[in-house]
């Protein structure tokens, strides 16, 4: 018997107050292999329409575990630079998987605009580093040109992220 996504989401919302937490609720997706994809995509549409941060966070976690593919690309593109949420680092992780060239300019903007998109980055600038990895993963002429612009900033975290590719 398959558990409904709405029931999983309900448990997710209540997991903040329980001992084990949200990651345990999301563990149901480890073996689902896109079983919930259609439902997650519908819930993601709802999260975007309602600007519901909790639901967006759930959909991101569920989609990672259930299995991401290009069907998520349009929805992620739509909210990539929105400021009603603060899920930019997780969205960059999705782009690393999707390798979609149309995200290149958004990645550069996130990498360069710490005040708006990287509020939680510390001195290691994890979101910036992930932008570097996403541009490398996309590996198009456009992504490599924008990566060159990031290199020109002489930011040590850009250099650090690129070290793994040598």
Coordinates of C-alpha atoms in Angstrom, one line a residue:
X1 CA 0.0 0.0 0.0
X2 CA 1.4 3.4 -1.0
X3 CA 1.2 6.2 1.5
X4 CA -0.4 9.4 0.1
X5 CA 1.9 12.3 -0.3
X6 CA -0.5 14.5 1.6
X7 CA -0.1 12.2 4.7
X8 CA 3.7 12.3 4.4
X9 CA 3.6 16.1 4.2
X10 CA 1.4 16.2 7.3
X11 CA 3.9 14.1 9.2
X12 CA 6.7 16.3 7.9
X13 CA 4.9 19.4 9.2
X14 CA 4.5 17.9 12.6
X15 CA 8.1 16.4 12.7
X16 CA 9.6 19.6 14.0
X17 CA 8.2 18.9 17.4
X18 CA 9.2 15.2 17.5
X19 CA 12.4 13.6 18.5
X20 CA 13.4 12.2 15.1
X21 CA 12.5 15.1 12.8
X22 CA 11.9 15.8 9.2
X23 CA 14.7 13.8 7.7
X24 CA 13.2 10.7 9.1
X25 CA 9.9 11.5 7.6
X26 CA 11.6 12.1 4.2
X27 CA 13.3 8.7 4.4
X28 CA 10.2 7.1 3.0
X29 CA 11.3 8.3 -0.4
X30 CA 14.7 6.5 -0.5
X31 CA 13.2 3.5 -2.3
X32 CA 10.3 5.1 -4.1
X33 CA 12.0 5.6 -7.5
X34 CA 9.8 8.4 -8.8
X35 CA 6.7 6.8 -7.4
X36 CA 5.6 10.2 -6.1
X37 CA 6.8 12.3 -8.9
X38 CA 3.4 13.4 -10.3
X39 CA 2.2 14.2 -6.8
X40 CA 5.4 16.1 -5.9
X41 CA 5.1 18.2 -9.1
X42 CA 1.5 19.1 -8.3
X43 CA 2.4 20.0 -4.7
X44 CA 5.4 22.0 -6.0
X45 CA 2.9 24.0 -8.2
X46 CA 0.8 24.6 -5.2
X47 CA 3.8 25.7 -3.1
X48 CA 4.9 28.2 -5.8
X49 CA 1.4 29.6 -6.4
X50 CA 0.8 30.1 -2.6
X51 CA 4.4 31.1 -1.9
X52 CA 4.4 28.5 0.8
X53 CA 8.0 28.1 2.1
X54 CA 7.2 25.0 4.2
X55 CA 5.7 23.2 1.3
X56 CA 8.5 24.2 -1.0
X57 CA 11.1 22.9 1.4
X58 CA 9.2 19.6 1.6
X59 CA 8.9 19.3 -2.2
X60 CA 12.6 19.9 -2.6
X61 CA 13.5 17.2 0.0
X62 CA 11.0 14.8 -1.4
X63 CA 12.1 15.3 -5.0
X64 CA 15.7 14.7 -4.2
X65 CA 14.9 11.4 -2.6
X66 CA 12.2 10.3 -5.0
X67 CA 14.3 11.1 -8.0
X68 CA 14.8 14.4 -9.9
X69 CA 14.6 14.7 -13.7
X70 CA 13.9 17.3 -16.3
X71 CA 10.2 17.5 -15.5
X72 CA 11.2 19.6 -12.5
X73 CA 13.3 22.0 -14.6
X74 CA 10.5 24.5 -15.5
X75 CA 9.3 24.8 -12.0
X76 CA 12.7 25.3 -10.5
X77 CA 13.5 27.9 -13.2
X78 CA 10.4 29.8 -12.3
X79 CA 11.4 30.2 -8.7
X80 CA 15.2 30.2 -8.9
X81 CA 15.7 33.9 -8.3
X82 CA 12.5 34.5 -6.3
X83 CA 13.0 36.1 -2.9
X84 CA 9.9 34.9 -1.1
X85 CA 11.9 31.8 -0.1
X86 CA 15.5 31.2 1.0
X87 CA 16.0 27.8 -0.6
X88 CA 18.5 29.0 -3.2
X89 CA 21.3 26.7 -2.0
X90 CA 19.1 23.6 -2.3
X91 CA 17.9 24.8 -5.7
X92 CA 21.5 25.1 -6.9
X93 CA 21.9 21.4 -5.7
X94 CA 19.0 20.5 -8.0
X95 CA 20.7 22.3 -10.9
X96 CA 23.8 20.3 -10.4
X97 CA 21.7 17.2 -11.1
X98 CA 19.6 18.7 -13.9
X99 CA 22.6 20.2 -15.8
X100 CA 20.2 22.7 -17.6
X101 CA 22.0 25.5 -19.5
X102 CA 19.2 28.0 -19.0
X103 CA 20.1 28.3 -15.3
X104 CA 23.6 29.7 -16.0
X105 CA 22.7 33.4 -15.6
X106 CA 20.7 32.6 -12.4
X107 CA 23.7 30.8 -11.0
X108 CA 26.0 33.7 -11.7
X109 CA 23.5 36.1 -10.1
X110 CA 23.3 33.9 -7.0
X111 CA 27.0 33.6 -6.8
X112 CA 27.6 37.3 -7.0
X113 CA 24.7 38.6 -4.9
X114 CA 25.4 37.4 -1.4
X115 CA 23.0 39.8 0.3
X116 CA 20.0 38.6 -1.6
X117 CA 20.6 34.9 -2.3
X118 CA 23.4 33.7 0.1
X119 CA 22.4 35.2 3.4
X120 CA 23.4 32.0 5.2
X121 CA 26.8 31.6 3.6
X122 CA 29.6 31.8 6.1
X123 CA 33.3 32.3 5.3
X124 CA 33.3 29.1 3.3
X125 CA 30.5 30.3 1.0
X126 CA 28.9 27.0 0.4
X127 CA 26.2 28.3 -1.9
X128 CA 28.9 30.1 -4.0
X129 CA 30.9 26.9 -4.2
X130 CA 27.8 25.0 -5.3
X131 CA 27.2 27.6 -8.0
X132 CA 30.8 26.8 -9.3
X133 CA 30.0 23.1 -9.2
X134 CA 26.7 23.6 -11.0
X135 CA 28.4 25.7 -13.8
X136 CA 31.0 22.9 -14.1
X137 CA 28.3 20.3 -14.3
X138 CA 26.4 22.1 -17.0
X139 CA 29.6 22.3 -18.9
X140 CA 28.4 24.4 -21.9
X141 CA 30.1 27.3 -23.6
X142 CA 27.8 29.7 -21.6
X143 CA 28.4 28.0 -18.3
X144 CA 32.2 28.0 -18.8
X145 CA 32.2 31.7 -19.9
X146 CA 30.3 32.6 -16.7
X147 CA 32.6 30.5 -14.6
X148 CA 35.5 32.5 -16.1
X149 CA 33.7 35.7 -14.8
X150 CA 33.6 34.1 -11.3
X151 CA 37.3 33.3 -11.5
X152 CA 38.0 36.9 -12.3
X153 CA 36.5 37.9 -9.0
X154 CA 39.6 36.3 -7.4
X155 CA 37.4 34.9 -4.6
X156 CA 39.3 32.2 -2.8
X157 CA 36.2 30.0 -2.5
X158 CA 35.8 30.0 -6.2
X159 CA 39.4 28.8 -6.5
X160 CA 38.8 26.3 -3.7
X161 CA 35.8 24.8 -5.5
X162 CA 37.7 24.5 -8.8
X163 CA 40.6 22.7 -7.1
X164 CA 38.7 19.4 -7.3
X165 CA 38.6 19.6 -11.1
X166 CA 42.4 19.7 -11.5

